[in-house]
Coordinates of N, CA and C and ligand atoms in Angstrom, one line a residue:
X103 N 0.8 -1.2 0.0 CA 0.0 0.0 0.0 C 0.9 1.2 0.0
X104 N 0.9 1.9 -1.1 CA 1.7 3.1 -1.2 C 0.9 4.4 -0.8
X105 N -0.4 4.3 -0.9 CA -1.2 5.4 -0.5 C -2.3 4.9 0.4
X106 N -2.6 5.7 1.5 CA -3.7 5.3 2.3 C -4.5 6.5 2.6
X107 N -5.8 6.2 3.0 CA -6.7 7.3 3.5 C -7.0 7.1 4.9
X108 N -6.7 8.1 5.7 CA -7.1 8.1 7.2 C -8.0 9.2 7.5
X109 N -9.2 8.9 7.9 CA -10.2 9.9 8.1 C -10.4 10.7 6.8
X110 N -10.2 12.0 6.8 CA -10.4 12.8 5.6 C -9.1 13.1 4.8
X111 N -8.0 12.5 5.2 CA -6.7 12.9 4.5 C -6.0 11.7 3.8
X112 N -5.3 12.1 2.8 CA -4.5 11.1 2.1 C -3.0 11.1 2.5
X113 N -2.4 10.0 2.6 CA -1.0 9.9 3.0 C -0.3 9.0 2.0
X114 N 1.0 9.3 1.8 CA 1.8 8.3 1.0 C 3.0 7.8 1.7
X115 N 3.4 6.6 1.4 CA 4.5 6.0 2.1 C 5.8 6.8 2.0
X116 N 6.4 7.0 3.2 CA 7.7 7.7 3.1 C 8.9 6.9 3.8
X117 N 8.6 6.1 4.8 CA 9.6 5.3 5.3 C 9.1 3.8 5.4
X118 N 9.5 2.9 4.6 CA 9.0 1.6 4.6 C 9.5 0.8 5.8
X119 N 8.7 -0.2 6.2 CA 8.9 -1.0 7.4 C 10.4 -1.5 7.4
X120 N 10.9 -2.0 6.3 CA 12.2 -2.6 6.3 C 13.3 -1.6 6.8
X121 N 13.1 -0.4 6.3 CA 14.1 0.7 6.6 C 14.0 1.0 8.1
X122 N 12.7 1.1 8.6 CA 12.5 1.4 10.0 C 13.2 0.3 10.9
X123 N 13.0 -1.0 10.6 CA 13.5 -2.1 11.4 C 15.1 -2.1 11.3
X124 N 15.6 -1.8 10.1 CA 17.1 -1.8 9.9 C 17.7 -0.7 10.8
X125 N 17.1 0.5 10.8 CA 17.6 1.6 11.6 C 17.4 1.3 13.1
X126 N 16.3 0.7 13.5 CA 16.1 0.4 14.9 C 17.2 -0.6 15.4
X127 N 17.5 -1.5 14.6 CA 18.6 -2.5 14.9 C 19.9 -1.8 15.2
X128 N 20.2 -0.8 14.3 CA 21.4 0.0 14.5 C 21.4 0.8 15.8
X129 N 20.2 1.4 16.1 CA 20.1 2.1 17.3 C 20.2 1.2 18.5
X130 N 19.6 0.0 18.5 CA 19.6 -0.9 19.6 C 21.1 -1.4 19.8
X131 N 21.8 -1.6 18.8 CA 23.2 -2.0 18.9 C 24.0 -0.9 19.6
X132 N 23.8 0.3 19.1 CA 24.6 1.4 19.7 C 24.2 1.6 21.2
X133 N 22.9 1.6 21.5 CA 22.5 1.8 22.9 C 23.0 0.7 23.8
X134 N 23.0 -0.6 23.3 CA 23.5 -1.7 24.0 C 24.9 -1.6 24.4
X135 N 25.7 -1.1 23.4 CA 27.1 -0.9 23.6 C 27.4 0.2 24.6
X136 N 26.7 1.3 24.4 CA 26.9 2.5 25.3 C 26.5 2.3 26.7
X137 N 25.4 1.5 26.9 CA 24.9 1.3 28.3 C 25.1 0.0 28.9
X138 N 26.0 -0.7 28.3 CA 26.3 -2.1 28.8 C 26.4 -2.3 30.3
X139 N 27.2 -1.4 30.9 CA 27.4 -1.7 32.3 C 26.6 -0.7 33.2
X140 N 25.6 -0.1 32.6 CA 24.9 0.9 33.4 C 23.5 0.5 33.9
X141 N 23.1 -0.7 33.6 CA 21.8 -1.3 34.1 C 20.6 -0.3 33.8
X142 N 20.4 0.2 32.5 CA 19.5 1.2 32.2 C 18.0 0.9 32.5
X143 N 17.3 2.0 32.7 CA 15.8 1.9 32.8 C 15.3 2.6 31.6
X144 N 14.6 1.9 30.7 CA 14.0 2.6 29.5 C 12.6 3.1 29.9
X145 N 12.3 4.4 29.5 CA 11.0 4.9 29.7 C 10.4 5.3 28.4
X146 N 9.3 4.6 28.0 CA 8.7 4.8 26.8 C 7.5 5.8 27.0
X147 N 7.4 6.8 26.1 CA 6.4 7.8 26.3 C 5.2 7.4 25.4
X148 N 4.1 7.2 26.1 CA 2.8 6.7 25.4 C 2.1 8.0 24.9
X149 N 1.2 7.9 23.8 CA 0.9 6.6 23.2 C 1.8 6.3 22.0
X150 N 2.3 7.3 21.4 CA 3.0 7.2 20.1 C 4.2 6.2 20.0
X151 N 4.9 6.0 21.1 CA 6.1 5.3 21.0 C 5.9 3.8 21.2
X152 N 4.7 3.3 21.3 CA 4.5 1.9 21.7 C 5.2 0.9 20.7
X153 N 5.1 1.2 19.4 CA 5.7 0.2 18.5 C 7.2 0.3 18.5
X154 N 7.7 1.6 18.5 CA 9.1 1.8 18.5 C 9.8 1.2 19.7
X155 N 9.1 1.4 20.9 CA 9.7 0.9 22.2 C 9.7 -0.7 22.1
X156 N 8.6 -1.3 21.6 CA 8.6 -2.7 21.5 C 9.6 -3.3 20.6
X157 N 9.8 -2.7 19.4 CA 10.8 -3.2 18.5 C 12.2 -3.0 19.0
X158 N 12.5 -1.8 19.5 CA 13.8 -1.5 20.0 C 14.2 -2.4 21.1
X159 N 13.3 -2.5 22.1 CA 13.6 -3.3 23.3 C 13.9 -4.8 22.9
X160 N 13.2 -5.3 21.9 CA 13.4 -6.7 21.5 C 14.8 -6.9 20.9
X161 N 15.3 -5.8 20.3 CA 16.6 -5.9 19.6 C 17.8 -5.6 20.5
X162 N 17.6 -5.2 21.7 CA 18.7 -4.9 22.6 C 19.5 -6.2 22.9
X163 N 20.8 -6.1 23.0 CA 21.6 -7.3 23.4 C 21.9 -7.3 24.9
X164 N 21.5 -6.3 25.6 CA 21.7 -6.3 27.1 C 20.3 -6.4 27.7
X165 N 20.2 -6.9 28.9 CA 18.9 -7.0 29.6 C 18.7 -5.6 30.2
X166 N 17.5 -5.2 30.4 CA 17.2 -3.9 30.9 C 15.7 -3.9 31.4
X167 N 15.4 -2.8 32.2 CA 14.1 -2.6 32.6 C 13.4 -1.6 31.7
X168 N 12.0 -1.7 31.6 CA 11.3 -0.8 30.8 C 10.0 -0.4 31.6
X169 N 9.6 0.9 31.5 CA 8.4 1.3 32.0 C 7.8 2.3 31.1
X170 N 6.5 2.6 31.3 CA 5.7 3.5 30.3 C 5.1 4.7 31.0
X171 N 5.2 5.8 30.4 CA 4.7 7.0 31.0 C 3.8 7.7 29.9
X172 N 2.9 8.5 30.5 CA 2.0 9.3 29.6 C 2.0 10.7 30.1
X173 N 1.9 11.6 29.1 CA 1.7 13.0 29.5 C 0.2 13.4 29.4
X174 N -0.3 13.7 30.6 CA -1.7 14.0 30.6 C -1.9 15.5 30.6
X175 N -2.8 16.0 29.7 CA -3.1 17.4 29.6 C -4.3 17.7 30.5
X176 N -4.2 18.8 31.3 CA -5.4 19.2 32.0 C -5.4 20.7 32.1
X177 N -6.5 21.3 32.3 CA -6.7 22.7 32.3 C -6.1 23.2 33.7
X178 N -5.0 23.8 33.7 CA -4.4 24.3 34.9 C -4.9 25.7 35.2
X179 N -4.4 26.2 36.3 CA -4.8 27.5 36.7 C -3.8 28.6 36.3
X180 N -2.8 28.2 35.6 CA -1.8 29.2 35.1 C -2.4 30.0 33.9
X181 N -1.8 31.1 33.6 CA -2.3 31.9 32.5 C -2.1 31.2 31.2
X182 N -1.1 30.3 31.1 CA -0.8 29.6 29.9 C -1.8 28.6 29.5
X183 N -2.7 28.3 30.5 CA -3.8 27.3 30.1 C -3.5 25.9 30.4
X184 N -3.2 25.2 29.3 CA -3.0 23.7 29.5 C -1.7 23.4 30.2
X185 N -1.7 22.6 31.2 CA -0.6 22.1 31.9 C -0.4 20.6 31.6
X186 N 0.8 20.2 31.3 CA 1.0 18.8 31.1 C 1.8 18.1 32.2
X187 N 1.2 17.0 32.7 CA 1.9 16.4 33.8 C 2.2 14.9 33.4
X188 N 3.3 14.5 33.8 CA 3.8 13.1 33.6 C 3.1 12.2 34.5
X189 N 2.4 11.2 34.0 CA 1.7 10.2 34.9 C 2.2 8.8 34.7
X190 N 2.2 8.0 35.8 CA 2.5 6.6 35.7 C 3.8 6.2 36.2
X191 N 4.6 7.2 36.7 CA 5.9 6.8 37.2 C 5.8 6.1 38.5
X192 N 5.9 4.8 38.4 CA 5.7 4.0 39.7 C 7.0 3.2 40.0
X193 N 8.1 3.6 39.3 CA 9.3 2.9 39.6 C 10.3 3.9 40.1
X194 N 11.1 3.4 41.0 CA 12.1 4.3 41.6 C 13.2 4.6 40.6
X195 N 13.4 5.8 40.1 CA 14.4 6.0 39.1 C 15.6 6.8 39.7
X196 N 15.5 7.1 41.0 CA 16.6 7.8 41.6 C 17.9 7.0 41.4
X197 N 18.9 7.7 41.0 CA 20.3 7.1 40.7 C 20.3 6.1 39.6
X198 N 19.3 6.0 38.8 CA 19.3 5.1 37.7 C 19.6 5.8 36.4
X199 N 20.1 5.0 35.4 CA 20.4 5.6 34.1 C 19.2 5.4 33.2
X200 N 18.7 6.5 32.8 CA 17.4 6.5 32.1 C 17.6 6.7 30.6
X201 N 16.8 5.9 29.8 CA 16.8 6.2 28.4 C 15.3 6.5 28.0
X202 N 15.0 7.7 27.6 CA 13.6 8.0 27.2 C 13.4 7.6 25.8
X203 N 12.3 6.9 25.5 CA 12.0 6.5 24.1 C 10.8 7.3 23.6
X204 N 11.1 8.1 22.6 CA 10.0 8.9 22.0 C 9.8 8.5 20.6
X205 N 8.6 8.7 20.1 CA 8.3 8.4 18.7 C 8.8 9.6 17.8
X206 N 8.6 10.8 18.3 CA 9.0 11.9 17.4 C 9.2 13.2 18.3
X207 N 10.3 13.9 17.9 CA 10.5 15.2 18.5 C 10.2 16.2 17.4
X208 N 9.2 17.0 17.6 CA 8.7 18.0 16.7 C 9.2 19.4 17.2
X209 N 8.4 20.1 17.9 CA 8.8 21.4 18.5 C 9.8 21.1 19.6
X210 N 9.7 20.0 20.2 CA 10.6 19.6 21.4 C 10.0 20.0 22.7
X211 N 8.8 20.6 22.7 CA 8.2 21.1 23.9 C 7.8 19.9 24.8
X212 N 7.3 18.9 24.2 CA 6.9 17.7 25.0 C 8.1 17.1 25.7
X213 N 9.2 16.9 25.0 CA 10.4 16.4 25.5 C 11.0 17.3 26.6
X214 N 10.9 18.5 26.4 CA 11.4 19.5 27.4 C 10.6 19.3 28.7
X215 N 9.3 19.2 28.6 CA 8.4 19.0 29.8 C 8.8 17.7 30.5
X216 N 9.0 16.6 29.7 CA 9.4 15.3 30.3 C 10.7 15.4 31.0
X217 N 11.7 16.0 30.4 CA 13.0 16.1 30.9 C 13.0 16.8 32.3
X218 N 12.2 17.9 32.3 CA 12.2 18.7 33.5 C 11.5 18.0 34.7
X219 N 10.5 17.2 34.4 CA 9.8 16.5 35.4 C 10.6 15.3 35.9
X220 N 11.3 14.6 34.9 CA 12.1 13.4 35.3 C 13.3 13.8 36.1
X221 N 13.9 15.0 35.8 CA 15.1 15.5 36.5 C 14.8 15.6 38.0
X222 N 13.5 15.9 38.3 CA 13.1 16.0 39.7 C 13.3 14.7 40.5
X223 N 13.3 13.6 39.9 CA 13.5 12.3 40.5 C 14.9 11.9 40.7
X224 N 15.8 12.8 40.3 CA 17.2 12.7 40.5 C 17.8 11.4 39.9
X225 N 17.6 11.1 38.7 CA 18.2 9.9 38.0 C 19.7 10.2 37.9
X226 N 20.5 9.1 37.7 CA 22.0 9.3 37.5 C 22.2 10.0 36.2
X227 N 21.5 9.6 35.2 CA 21.6 10.2 33.9 C 20.4 10.1 33.1
X228 N 20.2 10.9 32.1 CA 19.0 10.8 31.2 C 19.5 10.9 29.7
X229 N 19.2 9.9 29.0 CA 19.5 9.9 27.5 C 18.2 9.9 26.8
X230 N 18.2 10.3 25.5 CA 17.0 10.4 24.7 C 17.2 9.6 23.4
X231 N 16.3 8.7 23.1 CA 16.3 8.0 21.8 C 14.9 8.3 21.2
X232 N 15.0 9.0 20.0 CA 13.7 9.3 19.3 C 13.8 8.6 17.9
X233 N 12.7 8.0 17.5 CA 12.7 7.4 16.2 C 12.8 8.5 15.1
X234 N 12.0 9.6 15.3 CA 11.9 10.6 14.3 C 12.2 12.0 14.9
X235 N 12.7 12.9 14.1 CA 13.1 14.2 14.6 C 12.9 15.2 13.4
X236 N 12.2 16.3 13.7 CA 12.0 17.4 12.7 C 12.9 18.5 13.1
X237 N 14.1 18.6 12.5 CA 15.0 19.6 12.9 C 14.5 21.0 12.6
X238 N 13.7 21.2 11.5 CA 13.2 22.5 11.2 C 12.1 23.0 12.0
X239 N 11.5 22.1 12.8 CA 10.4 22.5 13.7 C 10.9 22.7 15.1
X240 N 12.0 22.1 15.5 CA 12.4 22.1 16.9 C 12.8 23.4 17.4
X241 N 12.3 23.8 18.6 CA 12.5 25.1 19.2 C 13.3 25.0 20.5
X242 N 13.7 23.8 20.9 CA 14.4 23.6 22.1 C 15.8 23.0 21.8
X243 N 16.7 23.1 22.7 CA 18.1 22.6 22.4 C 18.4 21.4 23.3
X244 N 17.5 20.5 23.5 CA 17.8 19.3 24.3 C 18.6 18.4 23.4
X245 N 19.7 17.9 24.0 CA 20.5 17.0 23.2 C 19.8 15.7 22.9
X246 N 19.7 15.2 21.7 CA 19.1 14.0 21.3 C 20.3 13.0 21.1
X247 N 20.3 12.0 22.0 CA 21.5 11.1 21.9 C 21.4 10.1 20.8
X248 N 20.2 9.6 20.5 CA 20.0 8.7 19.4 C 18.8 9.1 18.5
X249 N 19.0 9.3 17.3 CA 18.0 9.7 16.3 C 17.8 8.7 15.2
X250 N 16.6 8.2 15.0 CA 16.4 7.2 14.0 C 16.5 7.9 12.6
X251 N 15.5 8.8 12.4 CA 15.5 9.5 11.1 C 15.2 11.0 11.3
X252 N 16.1 11.9 10.8 CA 15.7 13.3 10.7 C 14.7 13.4 9.5
X253 N 13.6 14.1 9.7 CA 12.6 14.2 8.6 C 12.2 15.6 8.4
X254 N 11.6 15.9 7.2 CA 11.2 17.3 6.9 C 10.0 17.7 7.8
X255 N 9.7 18.9 7.8 CA 8.6 19.4 8.7 C 7.3 19.2 8.0
X256 N 6.9 17.9 8.0 CA 5.6 17.5 7.3 C 4.9 16.6 8.3
X257 N 3.6 16.5 8.1 CA 2.8 15.6 9.1 C 2.9 14.2 8.6
X258 N 3.2 13.3 9.6 CA 3.3 11.9 9.2 C 2.4 11.1 10.2
X259 N 2.1 9.8 9.7 CA 1.4 8.9 10.5 C 2.0 7.5 10.3
X260 N 1.5 6.6 11.1 CA 1.9 5.2 11.0 C 2.9 4.8 12.0
X261 N 3.1 3.5 12.2 CA 4.1 3.0 13.2 C 3.9 3.7 14.5
X262 N 2.7 3.8 15.0 CA 2.4 4.3 16.3 C 1.9 5.8 16.3
X263 N 2.2 6.5 15.2 CA 1.8 7.9 15.1 C 0.5 8.0 14.5
X264 N -0.3 9.0 15.0 CA -1.7 9.1 14.7 C -2.1 10.4 14.0
X265 N -3.2 10.4 13.3 CA -3.9 11.6 12.9 C -5.3 11.5 13.6
X266 N -5.6 12.4 14.6 CA -6.8 12.3 15.4 C -7.1 11.0 15.9
X267 N -6.1 10.3 16.3 CA -6.4 9.0 17.0 C -6.3 7.8 16.0
X268 N -6.3 8.0 14.7 CA -6.2 6.9 13.8 C -4.9 6.9 13.0
X269 N -4.7 5.7 12.4 CA -3.5 5.6 11.5 C -2.3 5.0 12.3
X270 N -2.5 4.6 13.5 CA -1.3 4.2 14.3 C -0.9 2.8 13.9
X271 N -1.8 2.0 13.3 CA -1.6 0.6 13.1 C -0.6 0.2 12.1
X272 N -0.3 1.1 11.2 CA 0.6 0.7 10.0 C 2.0 0.4 10.4
X273 N 2.6 -0.5 9.7 CA 4.0 -0.9 10.0 C 5.0 0.1 9.3
X274 N 4.5 0.8 8.3 CA 5.3 1.8 7.5 C 4.9 3.2 8.0
X275 N 5.7 4.2 7.7 CA 5.4 5.6 8.0 C 5.0 6.3 6.7
X276 N 3.9 7.1 6.9 CA 3.3 7.8 5.7 C 3.3 9.3 5.9
X277 N 3.5 10.0 4.9 CA 3.5 11.5 4.9 C 2.2 12.0 4.3
X278 N 1.7 13.1 4.9 CA 0.4 13.7 4.4 C 0.6 14.2 3.0
X279 N -0.3 13.9 2.1 CA -0.3 14.5 0.8 C -1.0 15.8 0.8
X280 N -0.2 16.9 0.4 CA -0.8 18.2 0.4 C -1.0 18.6 -1.0
X281 N -2.2 19.2 -1.3 CA -2.5 19.6 -2.7 C -2.2 21.1 -2.8
X282 N -1.1 21.4 -3.4 CA -0.8 22.8 -3.6 C -1.4 23.3 -4.9
Ligands
IMP276 P1 6.4 18.3 20.2 O1 6.0 19.3 19.3 O2 7.9 17.9 20.0 O3 6.1 18.6 21.6 O4 5.6 17.0 19.8 C1 4.4 16.7 20.5 C2 3.8 15.4 20.0 O5 3.1 15.7 18.8 C3 4.6 14.2 19.7 O6 5.0 13.4 20.8 C4 3.7 13.5 18.8 O7 2.8 12.7 19.5 C5 2.9 14.6 18.1 N1 3.4 14.8 16.7 C6 4.4 15.7 16.3 N2 4.6 15.7 15.0 C7 3.7 14.7 14.5 C8 3.4 14.1 13.2 O8 4.0 14.5 12.2 N3 2.5 13.2 13.2 C9 1.8 12.7 14.3 N4 2.1 13.2 15.5 C10 3.0 14.2 15.6
MG277 MG1 4.7 11.3 21.5

């Protein structure tokens, strides 16, 4: 399937499954080598990263722990409106070496929020592995330790990423077709 329709929009394939798996294997090998003696705890950020986290974790050559977190939005009382809070952290991460697993870093604001909240738990170190990265959209300067694919500033779906909740199921990644 080179073209798919999700809700009212058309998407065309941009990163096929084989390329995704190949790249994840490279990332897993690199991470295994770098963190060999550090007994890392992987933290996958839901929902988008569930496929990436699952595939990367299976490809690690070291044993490790994994846990899952979600950023919940709620209407806060601050002037900025929506406040996002990290929920689900039920594991002691103090003094642990953390690897955050993200599906995509777009503006970087989500990751910035996550980093600031996780830092409060005083882990020994925090590394970031993201499958996708939009350098032209990113407004923060958080160092990304492992990047799967830098991509153009276009809307994508598939492999865990959604458009209004749909389109997560595909094993390939698709880019929105825009009609100029
Ligand atoms: P941020 O802009 O880096 O904070 O990214 C926020 C979140 O927006 C990501 O974790 C994704 O869930 C979502 N997102 C960003 N770009 C895309 C995209 O192209 N397709 C689907 N979701 C996206
Ligand atoms: Mg996400």
